[in-house]
Coordinates of C-alpha atoms in Angstrom, one line a residue:
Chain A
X23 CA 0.0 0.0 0.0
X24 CA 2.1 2.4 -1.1
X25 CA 1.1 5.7 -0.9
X26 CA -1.9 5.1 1.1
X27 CA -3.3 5.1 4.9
X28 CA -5.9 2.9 6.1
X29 CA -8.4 4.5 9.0
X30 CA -7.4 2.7 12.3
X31 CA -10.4 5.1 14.3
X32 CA -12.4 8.0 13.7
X33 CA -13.7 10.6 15.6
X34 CA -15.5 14.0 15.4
X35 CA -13.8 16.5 17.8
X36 CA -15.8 19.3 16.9
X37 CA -19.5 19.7 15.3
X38 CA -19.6 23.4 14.6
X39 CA -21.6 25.9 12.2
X40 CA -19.6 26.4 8.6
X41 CA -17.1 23.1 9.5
X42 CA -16.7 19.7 11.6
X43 CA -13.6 18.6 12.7
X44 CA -12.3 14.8 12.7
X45 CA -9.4 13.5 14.0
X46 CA -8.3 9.7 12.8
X47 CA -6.0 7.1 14.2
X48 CA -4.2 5.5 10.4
X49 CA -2.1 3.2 9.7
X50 CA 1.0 4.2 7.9
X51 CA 2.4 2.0 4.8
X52 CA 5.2 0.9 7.3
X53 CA 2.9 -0.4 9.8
X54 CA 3.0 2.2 12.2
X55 CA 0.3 4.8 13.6
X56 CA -0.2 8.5 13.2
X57 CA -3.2 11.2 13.8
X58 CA -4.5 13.2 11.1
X59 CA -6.7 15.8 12.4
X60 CA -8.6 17.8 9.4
X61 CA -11.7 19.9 8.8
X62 CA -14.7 18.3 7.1
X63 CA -16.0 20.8 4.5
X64 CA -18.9 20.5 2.0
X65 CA -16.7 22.6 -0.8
X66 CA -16.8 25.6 -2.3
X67 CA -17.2 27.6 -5.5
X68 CA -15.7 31.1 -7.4
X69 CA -16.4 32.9 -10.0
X70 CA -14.0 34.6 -12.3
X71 CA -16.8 37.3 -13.9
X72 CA -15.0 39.4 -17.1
X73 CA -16.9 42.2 -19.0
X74 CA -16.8 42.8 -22.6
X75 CA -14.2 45.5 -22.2
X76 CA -12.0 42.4 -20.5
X77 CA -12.5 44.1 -16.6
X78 CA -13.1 41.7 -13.7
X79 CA -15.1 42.6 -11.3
X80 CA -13.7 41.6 -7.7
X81 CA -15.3 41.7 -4.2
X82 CA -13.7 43.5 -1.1
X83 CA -14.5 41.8 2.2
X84 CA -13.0 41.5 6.0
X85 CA -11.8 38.1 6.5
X86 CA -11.7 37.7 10.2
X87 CA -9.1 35.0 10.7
X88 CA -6.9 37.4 8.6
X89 CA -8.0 40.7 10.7
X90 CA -7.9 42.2 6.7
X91 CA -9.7 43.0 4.1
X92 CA -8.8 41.2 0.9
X93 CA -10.3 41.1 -2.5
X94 CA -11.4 38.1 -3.8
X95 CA -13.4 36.8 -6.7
X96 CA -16.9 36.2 -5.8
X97 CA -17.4 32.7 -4.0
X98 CA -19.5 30.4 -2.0
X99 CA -19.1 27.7 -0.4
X100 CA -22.0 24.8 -1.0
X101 CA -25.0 24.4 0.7
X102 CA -24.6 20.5 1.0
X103 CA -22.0 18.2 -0.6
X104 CA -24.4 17.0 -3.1
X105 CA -25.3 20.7 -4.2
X106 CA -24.6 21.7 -8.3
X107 CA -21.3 24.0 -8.2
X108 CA -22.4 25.9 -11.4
X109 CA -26.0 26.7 -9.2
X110 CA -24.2 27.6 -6.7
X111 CA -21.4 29.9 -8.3
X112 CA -24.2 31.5 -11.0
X113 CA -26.0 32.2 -7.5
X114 CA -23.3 33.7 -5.4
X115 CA -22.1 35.9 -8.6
X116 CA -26.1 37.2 -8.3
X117 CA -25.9 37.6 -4.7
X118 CA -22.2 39.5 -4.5
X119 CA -22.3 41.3 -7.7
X120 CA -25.8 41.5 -9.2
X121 CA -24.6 40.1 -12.4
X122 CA -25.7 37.2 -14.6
X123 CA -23.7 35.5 -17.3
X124 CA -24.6 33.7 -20.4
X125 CA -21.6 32.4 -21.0
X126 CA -19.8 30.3 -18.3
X127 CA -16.7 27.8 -18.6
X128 CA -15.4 25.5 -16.2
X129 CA -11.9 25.8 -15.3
X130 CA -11.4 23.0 -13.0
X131 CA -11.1 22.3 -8.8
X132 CA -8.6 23.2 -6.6
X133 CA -7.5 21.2 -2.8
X134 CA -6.8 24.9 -1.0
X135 CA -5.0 22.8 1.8
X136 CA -4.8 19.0 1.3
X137 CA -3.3 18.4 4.4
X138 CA -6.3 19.4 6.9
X139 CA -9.2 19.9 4.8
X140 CA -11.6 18.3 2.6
X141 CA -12.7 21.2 0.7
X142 CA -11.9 21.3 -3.1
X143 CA -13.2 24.3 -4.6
X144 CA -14.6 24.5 -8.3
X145 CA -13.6 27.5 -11.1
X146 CA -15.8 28.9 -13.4
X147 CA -15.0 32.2 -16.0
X148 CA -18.2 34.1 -17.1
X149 CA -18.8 36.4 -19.9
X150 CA -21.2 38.2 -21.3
X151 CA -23.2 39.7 -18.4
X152 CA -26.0 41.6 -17.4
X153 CA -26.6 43.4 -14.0
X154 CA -29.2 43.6 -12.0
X155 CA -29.6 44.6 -8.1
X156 CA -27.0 42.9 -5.3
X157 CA -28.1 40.8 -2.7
X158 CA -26.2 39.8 0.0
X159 CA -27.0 37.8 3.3
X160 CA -28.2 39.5 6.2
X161 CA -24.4 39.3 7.4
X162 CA -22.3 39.6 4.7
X163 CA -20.9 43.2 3.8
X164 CA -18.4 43.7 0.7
X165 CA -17.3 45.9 -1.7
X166 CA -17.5 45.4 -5.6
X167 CA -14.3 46.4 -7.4
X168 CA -13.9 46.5 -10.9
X169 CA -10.7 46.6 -12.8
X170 CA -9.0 45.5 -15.8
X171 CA -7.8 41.6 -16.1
X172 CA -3.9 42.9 -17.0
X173 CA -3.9 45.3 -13.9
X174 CA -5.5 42.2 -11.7
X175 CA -2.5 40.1 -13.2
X176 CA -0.7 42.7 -12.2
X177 CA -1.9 42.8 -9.0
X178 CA -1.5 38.8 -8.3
X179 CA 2.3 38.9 -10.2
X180 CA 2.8 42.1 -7.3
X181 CA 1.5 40.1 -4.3
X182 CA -1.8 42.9 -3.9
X183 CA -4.2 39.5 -4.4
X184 CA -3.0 37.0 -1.7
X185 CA -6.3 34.7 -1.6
X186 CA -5.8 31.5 -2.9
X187 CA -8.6 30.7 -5.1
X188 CA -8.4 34.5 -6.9
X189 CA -4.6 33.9 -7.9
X190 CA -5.5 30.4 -9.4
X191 CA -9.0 31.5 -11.3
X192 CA -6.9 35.0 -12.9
X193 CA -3.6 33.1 -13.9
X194 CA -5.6 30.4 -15.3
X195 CA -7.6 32.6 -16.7
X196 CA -5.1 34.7 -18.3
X197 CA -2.9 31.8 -19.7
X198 CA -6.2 30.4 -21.6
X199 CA -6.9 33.7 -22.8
X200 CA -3.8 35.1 -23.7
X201 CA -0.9 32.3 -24.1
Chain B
X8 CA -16.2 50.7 10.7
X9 CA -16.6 49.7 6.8
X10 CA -15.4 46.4 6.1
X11 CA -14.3 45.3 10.0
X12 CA -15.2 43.1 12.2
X13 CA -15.0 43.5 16.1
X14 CA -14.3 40.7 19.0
X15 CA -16.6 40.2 21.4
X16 CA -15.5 37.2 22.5
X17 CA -13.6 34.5 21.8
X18 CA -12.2 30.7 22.6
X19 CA -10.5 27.8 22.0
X20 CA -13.1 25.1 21.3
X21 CA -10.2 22.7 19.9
X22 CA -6.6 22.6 21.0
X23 CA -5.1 19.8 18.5
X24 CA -1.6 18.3 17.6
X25 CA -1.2 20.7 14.3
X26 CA -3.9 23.0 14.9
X27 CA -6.1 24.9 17.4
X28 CA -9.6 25.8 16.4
X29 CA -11.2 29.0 17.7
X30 CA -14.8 30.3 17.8
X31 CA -15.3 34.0 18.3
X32 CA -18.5 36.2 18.4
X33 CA -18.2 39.0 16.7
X34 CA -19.9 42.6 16.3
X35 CA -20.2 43.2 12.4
X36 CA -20.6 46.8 10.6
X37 CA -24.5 47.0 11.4
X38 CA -23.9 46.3 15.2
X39 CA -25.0 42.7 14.4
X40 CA -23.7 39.8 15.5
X41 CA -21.8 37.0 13.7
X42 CA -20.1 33.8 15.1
X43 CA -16.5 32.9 13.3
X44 CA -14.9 29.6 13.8
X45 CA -11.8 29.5 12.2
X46 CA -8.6 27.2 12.3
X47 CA -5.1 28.9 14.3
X48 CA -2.3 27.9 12.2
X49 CA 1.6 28.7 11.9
X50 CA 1.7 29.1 8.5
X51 CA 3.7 27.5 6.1
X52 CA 6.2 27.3 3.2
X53 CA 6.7 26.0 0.1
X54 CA 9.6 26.1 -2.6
X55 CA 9.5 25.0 -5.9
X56 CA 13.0 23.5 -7.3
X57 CA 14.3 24.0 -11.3
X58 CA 16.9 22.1 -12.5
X59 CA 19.6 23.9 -14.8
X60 CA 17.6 22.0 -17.4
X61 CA 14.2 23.5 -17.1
X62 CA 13.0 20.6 -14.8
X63 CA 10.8 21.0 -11.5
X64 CA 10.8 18.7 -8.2
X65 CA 7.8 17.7 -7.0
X66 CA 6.8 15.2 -4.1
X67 CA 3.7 12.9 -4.4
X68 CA 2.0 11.7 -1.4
X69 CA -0.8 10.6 0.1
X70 CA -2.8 13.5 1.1
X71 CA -5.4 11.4 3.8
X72 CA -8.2 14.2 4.3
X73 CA -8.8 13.9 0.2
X74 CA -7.9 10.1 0.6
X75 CA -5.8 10.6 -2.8
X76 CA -2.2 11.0 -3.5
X77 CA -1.6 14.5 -5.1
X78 CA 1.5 15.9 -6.6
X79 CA 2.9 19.2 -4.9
X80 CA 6.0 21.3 -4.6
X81 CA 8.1 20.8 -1.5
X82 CA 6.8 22.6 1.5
X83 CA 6.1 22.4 5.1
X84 CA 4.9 23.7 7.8
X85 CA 6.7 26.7 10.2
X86 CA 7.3 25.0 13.4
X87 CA 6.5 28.3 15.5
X88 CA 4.7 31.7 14.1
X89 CA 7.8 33.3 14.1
X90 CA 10.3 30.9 12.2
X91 CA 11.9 32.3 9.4
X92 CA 10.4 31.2 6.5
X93 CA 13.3 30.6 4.1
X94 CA 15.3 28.6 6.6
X95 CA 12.1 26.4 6.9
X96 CA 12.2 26.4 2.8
X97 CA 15.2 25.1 2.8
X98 CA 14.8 22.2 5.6
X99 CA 11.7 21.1 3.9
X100 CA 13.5 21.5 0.5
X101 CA 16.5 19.7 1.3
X102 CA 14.3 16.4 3.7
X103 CA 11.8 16.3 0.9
X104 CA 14.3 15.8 -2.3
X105 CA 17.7 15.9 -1.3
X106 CA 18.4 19.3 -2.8
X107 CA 20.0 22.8 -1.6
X108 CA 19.8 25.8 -3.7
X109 CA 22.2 28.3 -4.2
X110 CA 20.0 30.8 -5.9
X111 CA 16.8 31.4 -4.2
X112 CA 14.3 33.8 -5.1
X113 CA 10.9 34.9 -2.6
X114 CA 7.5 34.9 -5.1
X115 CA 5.4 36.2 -2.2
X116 CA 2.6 34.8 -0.1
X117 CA -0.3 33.0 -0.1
X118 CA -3.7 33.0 1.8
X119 CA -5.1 29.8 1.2
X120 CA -8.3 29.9 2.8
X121 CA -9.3 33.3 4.0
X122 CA -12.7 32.1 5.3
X123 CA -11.9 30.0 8.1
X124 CA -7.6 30.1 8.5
X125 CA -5.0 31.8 10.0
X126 CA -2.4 30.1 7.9
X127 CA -0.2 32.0 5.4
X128 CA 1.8 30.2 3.1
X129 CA 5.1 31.6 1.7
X130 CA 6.8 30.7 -2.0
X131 CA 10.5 30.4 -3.4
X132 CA 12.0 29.5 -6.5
X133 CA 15.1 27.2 -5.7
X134 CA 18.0 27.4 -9.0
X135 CA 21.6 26.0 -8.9
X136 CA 20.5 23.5 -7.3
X137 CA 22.8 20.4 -5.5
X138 CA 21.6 17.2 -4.3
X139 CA 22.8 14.9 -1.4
X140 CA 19.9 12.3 0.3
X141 CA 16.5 12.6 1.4
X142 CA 15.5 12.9 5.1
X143 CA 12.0 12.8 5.4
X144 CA 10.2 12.4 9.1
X145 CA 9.3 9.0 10.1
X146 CA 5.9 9.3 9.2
X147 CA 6.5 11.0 5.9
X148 CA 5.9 8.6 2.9
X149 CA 6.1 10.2 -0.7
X150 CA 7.8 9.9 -4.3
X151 CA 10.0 12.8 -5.7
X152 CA 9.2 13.6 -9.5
X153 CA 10.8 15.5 -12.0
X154 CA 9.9 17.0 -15.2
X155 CA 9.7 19.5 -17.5
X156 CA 8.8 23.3 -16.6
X157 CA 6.1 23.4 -19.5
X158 CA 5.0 19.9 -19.0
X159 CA 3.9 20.8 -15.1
X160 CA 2.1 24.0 -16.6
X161 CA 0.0 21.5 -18.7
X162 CA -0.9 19.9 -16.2
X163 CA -2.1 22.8 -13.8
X164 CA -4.1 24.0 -17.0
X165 CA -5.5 20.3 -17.7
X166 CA -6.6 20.1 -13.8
X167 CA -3.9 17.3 -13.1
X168 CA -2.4 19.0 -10.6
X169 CA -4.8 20.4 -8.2
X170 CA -2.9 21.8 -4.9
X171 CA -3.1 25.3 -4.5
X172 CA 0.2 26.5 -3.9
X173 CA 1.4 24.4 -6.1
X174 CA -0.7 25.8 -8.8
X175 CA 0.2 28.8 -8.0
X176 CA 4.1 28.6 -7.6
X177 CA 4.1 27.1 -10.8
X178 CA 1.8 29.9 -13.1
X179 CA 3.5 32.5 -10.9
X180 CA 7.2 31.1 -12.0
X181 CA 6.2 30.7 -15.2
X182 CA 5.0 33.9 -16.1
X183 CA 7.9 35.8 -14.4
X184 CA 9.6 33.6 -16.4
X185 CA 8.5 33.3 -20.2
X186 CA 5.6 36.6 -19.8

């Protein structure tokens, strides 16, 4: 079993709101025993929205683990683990942004952090949109910033975009459009 | 207070072997209230390795949250908040593959998971590199793999490789690169 761990015990350590948390007894390929403690996470969604004149629109929000605010592309996580991720992204690009897109592309999942959690996260790109009004949760406060794609690059190649998922969803982006 | 989030209160509901997990209430921008639960990490490293002939080092291992193995750069975690990051590059560098750089270049940081984590992960670019053995932990299991610069951007583009950092080391280092 190379390249593998077998579950000796399981155990939830700690059933919260947005995330449990398991910690497992395995069996190593040599035999032995270590603890793997991760967070058990339904997964997540973004959004990568561009405009006809090639802007992206962004969203500004506090992220509290961070004590910053960080700009992000908009993203959800899923309701259940069995929820559709294009639902889900078309409906948090509605919620955050007010915008709806006709044309939307899949551009694969990510693992954020494969060594303590479960959540993968899925990429869209959409194009040509129309607006209507935001609306956001009862507690969810954000800015929308718009700006163009070569100034985001810019701003990911600079280190002014930090958040994971963002970096991926413009480089990716970027390469398929303009490598 | 636009875009901020205030403490009210705050505790340790999980105190783990590589993480702690906190849940704090907090006063949002309406006066509101909004619970956070959020994982306390050190942060991390990680350092991606190219050959004098265009080749990268990767490790694959079994990544037991996402019960798959998964190919990713190097990297490791800080063993205290305020170890210095390349130093801890380096160790993981050199235990994971055998390798020691003389030319290494910092590409910035990473926020994996603003959401619910603390962590903050850090990049390099290794060059000139030297090899001697591998000295992994004795609970560390993987495969080194080498190949080409362009090939390993194929496969972040095709969705083969899905880790974050790695994703992004590897776009990030390829455009400062070849843009």
């Amino acid at each position: 079993m190379h390249l593998n761990e077998k579950t000796k015990d399981s155990s939830v350590v700690y059933d919260g709101k947005i995330f449990k948390i398991k910690k497992d007894t395995v069996i190593l390929e040599d035999n032995s025993e270590a603890v793997r403690e991760y967070v058990i996470h339904h997964g997540g969604v973004c959004i990568l929205p561009v405009t006809e004149n090639n802007e992206i629109l962004m969203v500004k929000q506090y992220r509290y683990p961070l004590a910053e605010a960080t700009l992000e592309v908009p993203a959800g996580k899923l309701n259940s683990a069995d929820e559709d991720h294009l639902e889900a992204g078309k409906r948090e690009l509605l919620e955050e942004t007010g915008a709806s897109a006709s044309s939307i592309e899949y551009l694969g999942e990510i693992y954020p952090i494969p060594a303590y959690t479960t959540e993968k996260i899925h990429m869209y790109m959409a194009r040509n949109l129309t607006f209507t009004e935001q609306n956001l949760d009862s507690d969810e406060f954000l800015d929308v910033v718009k700006l163009p794609f070569d100034e985001a690059l810019r701003m990911v190649m600079d280190g002014t975009i930090k958040d994971s998922k963002t970096m991926i969803v413009i480089m990716k982006a970027w390469l398929l459009l303009n490598k």
